[in-house]
mmCIF file of C-alpha atoms and ligand atoms in Angstrom:
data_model
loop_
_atom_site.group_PDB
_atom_site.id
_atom_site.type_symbol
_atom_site.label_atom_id
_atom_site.label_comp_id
_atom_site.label_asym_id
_atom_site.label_seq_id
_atom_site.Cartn_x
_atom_site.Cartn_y
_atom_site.Cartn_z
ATOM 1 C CA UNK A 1 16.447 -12.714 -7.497
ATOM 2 C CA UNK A 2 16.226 -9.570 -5.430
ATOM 3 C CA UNK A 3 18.259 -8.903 -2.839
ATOM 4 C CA UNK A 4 15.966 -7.677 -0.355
ATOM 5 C CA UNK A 5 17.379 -4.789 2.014
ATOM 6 C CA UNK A 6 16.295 -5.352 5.615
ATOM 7 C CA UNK A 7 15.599 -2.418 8.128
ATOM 8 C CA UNK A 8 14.741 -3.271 11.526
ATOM 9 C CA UNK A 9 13.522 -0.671 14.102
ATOM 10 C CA UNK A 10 12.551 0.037 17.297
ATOM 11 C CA UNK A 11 9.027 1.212 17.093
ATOM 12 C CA UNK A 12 6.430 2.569 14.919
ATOM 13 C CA UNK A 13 8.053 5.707 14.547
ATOM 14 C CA UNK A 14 11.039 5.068 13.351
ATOM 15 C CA UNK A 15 9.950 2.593 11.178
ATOM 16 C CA UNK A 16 7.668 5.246 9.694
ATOM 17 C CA UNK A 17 10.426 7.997 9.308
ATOM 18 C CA UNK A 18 12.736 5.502 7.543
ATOM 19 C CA UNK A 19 10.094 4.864 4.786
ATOM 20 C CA UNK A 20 9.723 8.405 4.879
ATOM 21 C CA UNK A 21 13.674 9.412 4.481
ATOM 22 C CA UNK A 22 13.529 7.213 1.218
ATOM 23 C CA UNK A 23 10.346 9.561 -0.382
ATOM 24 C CA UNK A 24 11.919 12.042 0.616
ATOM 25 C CA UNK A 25 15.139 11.260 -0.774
ATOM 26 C CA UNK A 26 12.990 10.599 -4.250
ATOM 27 C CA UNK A 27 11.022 13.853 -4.231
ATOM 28 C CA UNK A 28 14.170 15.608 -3.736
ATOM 29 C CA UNK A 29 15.519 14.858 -6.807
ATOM 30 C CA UNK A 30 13.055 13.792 -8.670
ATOM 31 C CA UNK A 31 9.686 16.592 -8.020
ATOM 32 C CA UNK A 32 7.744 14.530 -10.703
ATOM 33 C CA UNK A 33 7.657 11.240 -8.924
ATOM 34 C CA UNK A 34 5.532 8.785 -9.494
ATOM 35 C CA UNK A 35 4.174 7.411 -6.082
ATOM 36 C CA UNK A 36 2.309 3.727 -5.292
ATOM 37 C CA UNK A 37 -0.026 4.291 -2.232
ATOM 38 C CA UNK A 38 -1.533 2.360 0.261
ATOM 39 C CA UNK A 39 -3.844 2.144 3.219
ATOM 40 C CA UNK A 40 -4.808 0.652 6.714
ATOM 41 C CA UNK A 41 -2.755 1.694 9.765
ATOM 42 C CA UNK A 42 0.452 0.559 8.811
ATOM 43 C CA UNK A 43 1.352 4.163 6.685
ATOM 44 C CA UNK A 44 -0.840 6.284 8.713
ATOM 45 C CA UNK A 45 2.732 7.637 10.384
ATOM 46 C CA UNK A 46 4.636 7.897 7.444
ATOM 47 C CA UNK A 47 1.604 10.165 5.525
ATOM 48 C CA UNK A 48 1.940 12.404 9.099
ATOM 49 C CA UNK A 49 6.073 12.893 8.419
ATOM 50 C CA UNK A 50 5.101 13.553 4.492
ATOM 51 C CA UNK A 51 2.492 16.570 6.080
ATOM 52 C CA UNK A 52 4.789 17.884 7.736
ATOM 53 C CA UNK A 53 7.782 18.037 5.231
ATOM 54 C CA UNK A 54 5.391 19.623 2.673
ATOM 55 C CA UNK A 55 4.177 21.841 5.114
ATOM 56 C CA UNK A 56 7.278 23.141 6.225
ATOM 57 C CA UNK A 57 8.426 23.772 2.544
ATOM 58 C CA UNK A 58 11.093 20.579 2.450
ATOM 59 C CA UNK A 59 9.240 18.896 -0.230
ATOM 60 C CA UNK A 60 6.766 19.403 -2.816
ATOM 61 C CA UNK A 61 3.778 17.148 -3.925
ATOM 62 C CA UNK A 62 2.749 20.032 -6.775
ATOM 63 C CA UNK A 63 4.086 17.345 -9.516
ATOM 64 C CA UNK A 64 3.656 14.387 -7.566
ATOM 65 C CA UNK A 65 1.679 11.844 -9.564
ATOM 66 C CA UNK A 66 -0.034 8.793 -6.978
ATOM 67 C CA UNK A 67 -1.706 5.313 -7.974
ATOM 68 C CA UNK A 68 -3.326 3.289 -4.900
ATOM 69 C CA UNK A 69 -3.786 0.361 -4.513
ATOM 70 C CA UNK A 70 -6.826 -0.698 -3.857
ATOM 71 C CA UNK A 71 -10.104 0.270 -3.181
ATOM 72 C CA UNK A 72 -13.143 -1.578 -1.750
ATOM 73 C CA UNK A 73 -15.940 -2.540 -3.704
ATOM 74 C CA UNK A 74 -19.936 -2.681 -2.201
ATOM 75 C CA UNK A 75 -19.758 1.089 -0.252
ATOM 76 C CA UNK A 76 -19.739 4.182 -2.225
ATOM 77 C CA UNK A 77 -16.417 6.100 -3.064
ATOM 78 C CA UNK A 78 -16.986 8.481 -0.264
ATOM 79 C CA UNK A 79 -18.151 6.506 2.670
ATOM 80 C CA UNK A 80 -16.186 7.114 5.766
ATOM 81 C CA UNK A 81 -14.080 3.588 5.171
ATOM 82 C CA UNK A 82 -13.569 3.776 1.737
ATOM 83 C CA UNK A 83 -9.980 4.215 0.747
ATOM 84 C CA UNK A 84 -11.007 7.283 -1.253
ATOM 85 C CA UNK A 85 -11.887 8.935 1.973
ATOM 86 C CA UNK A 86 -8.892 7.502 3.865
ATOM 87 C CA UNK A 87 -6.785 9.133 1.608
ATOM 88 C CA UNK A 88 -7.978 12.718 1.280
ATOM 89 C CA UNK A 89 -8.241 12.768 4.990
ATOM 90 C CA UNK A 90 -5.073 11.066 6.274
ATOM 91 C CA UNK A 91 -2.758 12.881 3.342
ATOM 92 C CA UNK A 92 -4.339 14.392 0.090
ATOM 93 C CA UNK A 93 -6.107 17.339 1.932
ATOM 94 C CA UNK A 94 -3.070 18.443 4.412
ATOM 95 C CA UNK A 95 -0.437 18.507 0.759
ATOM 96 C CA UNK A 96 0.216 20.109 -1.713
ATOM 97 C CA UNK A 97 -0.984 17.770 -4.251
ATOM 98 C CA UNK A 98 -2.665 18.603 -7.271
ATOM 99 C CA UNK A 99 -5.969 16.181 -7.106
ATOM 100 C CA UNK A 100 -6.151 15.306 -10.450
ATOM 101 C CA UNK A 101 -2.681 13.458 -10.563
ATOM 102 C CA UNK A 102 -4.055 11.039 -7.662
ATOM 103 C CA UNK A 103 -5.476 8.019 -8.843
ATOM 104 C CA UNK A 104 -7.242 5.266 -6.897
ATOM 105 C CA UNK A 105 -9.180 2.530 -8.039
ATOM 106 C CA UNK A 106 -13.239 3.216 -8.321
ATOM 107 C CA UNK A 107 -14.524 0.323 -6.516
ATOM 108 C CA UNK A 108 -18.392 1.461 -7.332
ATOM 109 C CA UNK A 109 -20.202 0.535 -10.520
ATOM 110 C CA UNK A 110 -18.702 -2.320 -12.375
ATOM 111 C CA UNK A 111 -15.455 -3.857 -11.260
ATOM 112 C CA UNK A 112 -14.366 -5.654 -14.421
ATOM 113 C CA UNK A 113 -14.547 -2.598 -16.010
ATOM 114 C CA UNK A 114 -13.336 -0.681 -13.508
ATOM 115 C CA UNK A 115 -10.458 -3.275 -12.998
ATOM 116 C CA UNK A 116 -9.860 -2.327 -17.062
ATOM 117 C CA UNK A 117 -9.651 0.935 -16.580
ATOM 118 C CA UNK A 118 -6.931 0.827 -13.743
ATOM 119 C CA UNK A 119 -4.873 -1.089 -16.068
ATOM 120 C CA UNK A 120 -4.567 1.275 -18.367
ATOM 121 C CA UNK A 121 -3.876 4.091 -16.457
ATOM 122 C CA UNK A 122 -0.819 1.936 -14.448
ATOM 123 C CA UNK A 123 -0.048 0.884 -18.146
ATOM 124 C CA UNK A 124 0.658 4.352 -18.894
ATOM 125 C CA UNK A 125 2.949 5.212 -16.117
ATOM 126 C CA UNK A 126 5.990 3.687 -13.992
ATOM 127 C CA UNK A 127 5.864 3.611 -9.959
ATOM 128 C CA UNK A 128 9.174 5.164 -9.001
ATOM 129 C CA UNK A 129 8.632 3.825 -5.028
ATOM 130 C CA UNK A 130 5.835 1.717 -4.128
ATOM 131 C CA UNK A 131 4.119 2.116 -0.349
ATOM 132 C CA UNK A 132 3.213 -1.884 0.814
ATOM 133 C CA UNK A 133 1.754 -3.044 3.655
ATOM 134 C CA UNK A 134 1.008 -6.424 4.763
ATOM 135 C CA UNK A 135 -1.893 -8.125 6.088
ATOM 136 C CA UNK A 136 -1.334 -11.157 8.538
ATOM 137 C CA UNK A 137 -2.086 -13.951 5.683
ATOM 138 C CA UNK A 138 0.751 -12.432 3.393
ATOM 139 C CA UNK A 139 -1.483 -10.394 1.440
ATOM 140 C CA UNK A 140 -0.489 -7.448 -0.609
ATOM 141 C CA UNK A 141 -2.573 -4.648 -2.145
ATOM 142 C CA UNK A 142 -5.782 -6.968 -1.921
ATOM 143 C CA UNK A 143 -3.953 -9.834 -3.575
ATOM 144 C CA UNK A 144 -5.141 -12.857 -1.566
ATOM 145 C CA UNK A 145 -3.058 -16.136 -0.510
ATOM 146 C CA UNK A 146 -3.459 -18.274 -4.155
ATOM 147 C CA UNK A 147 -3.898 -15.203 -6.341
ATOM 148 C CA UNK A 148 -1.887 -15.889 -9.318
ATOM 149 C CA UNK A 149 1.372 -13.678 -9.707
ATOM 150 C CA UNK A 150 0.982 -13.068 -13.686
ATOM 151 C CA UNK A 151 -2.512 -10.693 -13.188
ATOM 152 C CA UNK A 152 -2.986 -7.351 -13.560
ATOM 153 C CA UNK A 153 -5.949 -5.118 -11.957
ATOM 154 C CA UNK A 154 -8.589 -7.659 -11.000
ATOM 155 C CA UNK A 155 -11.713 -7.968 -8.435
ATOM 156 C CA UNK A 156 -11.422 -10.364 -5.374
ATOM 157 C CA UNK A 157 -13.282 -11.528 -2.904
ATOM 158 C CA UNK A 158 -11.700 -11.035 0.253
ATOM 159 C CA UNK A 159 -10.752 -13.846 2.863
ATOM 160 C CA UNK A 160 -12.148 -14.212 6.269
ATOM 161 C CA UNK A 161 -8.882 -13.625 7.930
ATOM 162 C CA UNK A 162 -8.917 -10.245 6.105
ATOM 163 C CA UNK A 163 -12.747 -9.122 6.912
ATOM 164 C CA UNK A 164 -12.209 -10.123 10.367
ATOM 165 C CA UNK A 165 -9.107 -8.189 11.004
ATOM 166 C CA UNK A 166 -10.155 -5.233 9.329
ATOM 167 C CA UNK A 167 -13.519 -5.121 10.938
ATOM 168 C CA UNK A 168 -11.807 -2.373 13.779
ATOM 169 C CA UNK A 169 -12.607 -0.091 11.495
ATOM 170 C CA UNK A 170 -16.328 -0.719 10.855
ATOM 171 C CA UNK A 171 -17.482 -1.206 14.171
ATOM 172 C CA UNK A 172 -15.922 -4.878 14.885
ATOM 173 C CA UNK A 173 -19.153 -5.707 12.933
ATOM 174 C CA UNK A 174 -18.122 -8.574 10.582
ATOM 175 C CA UNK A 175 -21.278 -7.839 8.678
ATOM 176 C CA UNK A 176 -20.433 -3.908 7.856
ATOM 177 C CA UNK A 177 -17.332 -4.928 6.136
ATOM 178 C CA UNK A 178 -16.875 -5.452 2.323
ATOM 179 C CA UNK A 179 -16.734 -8.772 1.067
ATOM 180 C CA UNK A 180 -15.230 -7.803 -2.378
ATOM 181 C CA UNK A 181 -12.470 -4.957 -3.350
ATOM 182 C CA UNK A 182 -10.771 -4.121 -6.486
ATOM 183 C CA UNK A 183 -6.712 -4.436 -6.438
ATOM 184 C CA UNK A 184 -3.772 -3.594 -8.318
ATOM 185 C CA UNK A 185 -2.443 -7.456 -9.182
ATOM 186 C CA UNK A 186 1.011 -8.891 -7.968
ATOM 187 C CA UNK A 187 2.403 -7.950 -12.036
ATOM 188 C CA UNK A 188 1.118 -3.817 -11.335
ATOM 189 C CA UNK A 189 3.020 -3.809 -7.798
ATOM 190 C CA UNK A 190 6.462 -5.889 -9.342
ATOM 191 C CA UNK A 191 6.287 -3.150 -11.858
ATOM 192 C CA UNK A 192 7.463 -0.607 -9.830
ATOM 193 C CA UNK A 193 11.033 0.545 -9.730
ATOM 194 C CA UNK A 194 11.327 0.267 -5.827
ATOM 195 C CA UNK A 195 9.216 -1.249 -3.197
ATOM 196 C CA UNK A 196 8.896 -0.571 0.148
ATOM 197 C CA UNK A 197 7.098 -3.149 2.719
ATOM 198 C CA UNK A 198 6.299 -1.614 5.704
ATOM 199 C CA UNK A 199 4.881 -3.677 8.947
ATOM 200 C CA UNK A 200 5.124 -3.356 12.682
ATOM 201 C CA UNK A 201 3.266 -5.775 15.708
ATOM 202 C CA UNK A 202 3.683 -9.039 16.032
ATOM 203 C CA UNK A 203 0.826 -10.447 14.271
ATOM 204 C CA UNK A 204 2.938 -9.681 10.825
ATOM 205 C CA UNK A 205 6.240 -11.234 12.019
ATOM 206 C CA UNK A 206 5.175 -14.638 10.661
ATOM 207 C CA UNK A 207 4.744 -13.103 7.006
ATOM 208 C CA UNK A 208 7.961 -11.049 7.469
ATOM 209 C CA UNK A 209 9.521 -14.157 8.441
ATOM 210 C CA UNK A 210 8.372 -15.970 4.902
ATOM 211 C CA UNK A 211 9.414 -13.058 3.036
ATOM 212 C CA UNK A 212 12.811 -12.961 4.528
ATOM 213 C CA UNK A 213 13.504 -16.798 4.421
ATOM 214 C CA UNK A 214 13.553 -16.212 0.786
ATOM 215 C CA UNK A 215 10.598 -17.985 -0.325
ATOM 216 C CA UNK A 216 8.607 -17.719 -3.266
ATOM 217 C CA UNK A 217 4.964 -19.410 -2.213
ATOM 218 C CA UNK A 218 1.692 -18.420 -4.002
ATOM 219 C CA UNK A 219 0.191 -18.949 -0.655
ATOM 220 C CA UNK A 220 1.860 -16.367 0.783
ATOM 221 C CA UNK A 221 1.608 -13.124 -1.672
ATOM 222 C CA UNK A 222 4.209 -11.473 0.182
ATOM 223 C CA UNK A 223 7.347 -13.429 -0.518
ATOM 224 C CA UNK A 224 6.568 -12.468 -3.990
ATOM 225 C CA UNK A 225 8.984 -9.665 -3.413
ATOM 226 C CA UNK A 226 12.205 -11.930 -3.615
ATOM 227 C CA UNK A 227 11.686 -12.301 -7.151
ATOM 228 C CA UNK A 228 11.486 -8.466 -7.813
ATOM 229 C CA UNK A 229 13.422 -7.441 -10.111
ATOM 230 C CA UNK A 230 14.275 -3.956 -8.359
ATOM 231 C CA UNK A 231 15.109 -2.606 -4.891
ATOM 232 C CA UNK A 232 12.986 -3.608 -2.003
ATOM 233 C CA UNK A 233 13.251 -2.858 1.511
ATOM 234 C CA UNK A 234 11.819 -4.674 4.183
ATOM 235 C CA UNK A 235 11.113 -1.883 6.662
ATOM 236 C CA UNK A 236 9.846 -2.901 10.275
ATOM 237 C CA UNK A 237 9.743 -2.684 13.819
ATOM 238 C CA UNK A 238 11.299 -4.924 16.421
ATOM 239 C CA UNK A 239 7.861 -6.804 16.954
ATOM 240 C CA UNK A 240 7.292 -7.875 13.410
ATOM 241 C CA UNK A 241 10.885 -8.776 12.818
ATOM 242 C CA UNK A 242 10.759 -10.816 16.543
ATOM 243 C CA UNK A 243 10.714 -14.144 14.260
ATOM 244 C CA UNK A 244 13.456 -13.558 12.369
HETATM 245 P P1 LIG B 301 -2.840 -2.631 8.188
HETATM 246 O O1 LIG B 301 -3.234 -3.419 6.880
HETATM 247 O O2 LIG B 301 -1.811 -1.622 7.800
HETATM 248 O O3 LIG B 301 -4.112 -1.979 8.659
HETATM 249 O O4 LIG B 301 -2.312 -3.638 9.160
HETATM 250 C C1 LIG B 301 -2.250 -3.825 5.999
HETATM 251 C C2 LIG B 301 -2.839 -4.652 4.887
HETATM 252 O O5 LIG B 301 -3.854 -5.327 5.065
HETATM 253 O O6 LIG B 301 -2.245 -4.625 3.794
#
């Protein structure tokens, strides 16, 4: 079993320059990192404290090497919401980074094959610190509540509870969003040396409260972190720890 390190803080802020202090800590002494990426709002801060590091000279992303997540499938790689453009414009343009270490999973075209592809490349390497966030059912990456722990790189359909709450960002218009994605599986994510969960609001503090009970429920992807067989830190802000 894990033994989950807990960081609780006061705001979004902090919580994001906490999860930043530990990349930073790893690009520091290790330049070549290998980095596991994700999306939404959650790391929007921490990606702004990463800019500014590398812009100031404190660290380096020249060797970096990242892997996503996930991607969406159904809109093409560089529609506004795609997490292709999310990334260039919220980190990969304003670094250092060398474009063709950054990996994210091509959610055009044919997923199986696509999903097949992923595997391989996250076969090849090891995720030194893994970025999660959470969505308010528990999932991880684009691992839905039921998805079996044991998979690798698969296509999903997404659950309501996820198009709804991520339909701010097309427009609150249930219809625009994408009903299917392609995800690095529960196995790709426990891979990685460290993990580090990031949420904040109160609409996650029942998930961080599963997670932290020490659980292990298929129903609730997220608690799949107490059987990790690394480091994890919970990292969060006073509202989503508020059930603890
Ligand atoms: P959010 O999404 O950061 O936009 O809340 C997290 C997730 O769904 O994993």
């Amino acid at each position: 079993m894990s033994k989950i390190e807990l960081i609780i803080t006061n705001n979004y802020d902090e919580m994001s320059q906490r999860a930043a202090d530990k990349i930073i800590e790893l690009l520091l002494k290790k330049p070549n990192a290998v980095l596991g990426l994700a999306t939404g709002s959650t790391p929007i801060g921490l990606y702004k404290i990463l800019i500014e590091k590398n812009n100031s000279k404190k660290i380096s992303f020249k060797d970096v090497i990242t892997y996503n997540l996930d991607e969406y499938c159904d809109i093409p790689k560089n529609h506004e919401q795609s997490y292709f453009t999310y990334m260039n414009h919220n980190f990969f343009d304003h670094i250092d980074i060398n474009k063709n270490n950054t990996h994210i999973p091509l959610g055009e075209g044919d997923s199986k094959l696509n999903a097949e592809n992923y595997e391989n490349e996250l076969n090849k390497t090891k995720i030194d610190i893994q970025i999660l966030g959470i969505g308010s059912n528990g999932h991880i990456g684009f691992n839905e509540p039921g998805t079996d722990f044991g998979i690798g790189v698969h296509d999903v359909e997404l659950h309501n509870k996820t198009i709804n709450d991520n339909a701010r960002f097309f427009e609150n218009d249930i219809k625009k969003v994408p009903k299917k994605a392609i995800t690095m599986g529960i196995k790709n994510i426990l891979d990685a040396e460290t993990i580090i969960l990031m949420a904040n609001g109160t609409n996650k503090a029942d998930a961080i409260k599963n997670v932290m009970d020490n659980k292990v429920d298929i129903n609730i992807p997220v608690t799949v972190l107490n059987i990790h067989k690394g480091k994890v830190y919970v990292i969060v802000d006073k509202k989503a720890a508020s059930k603890l």
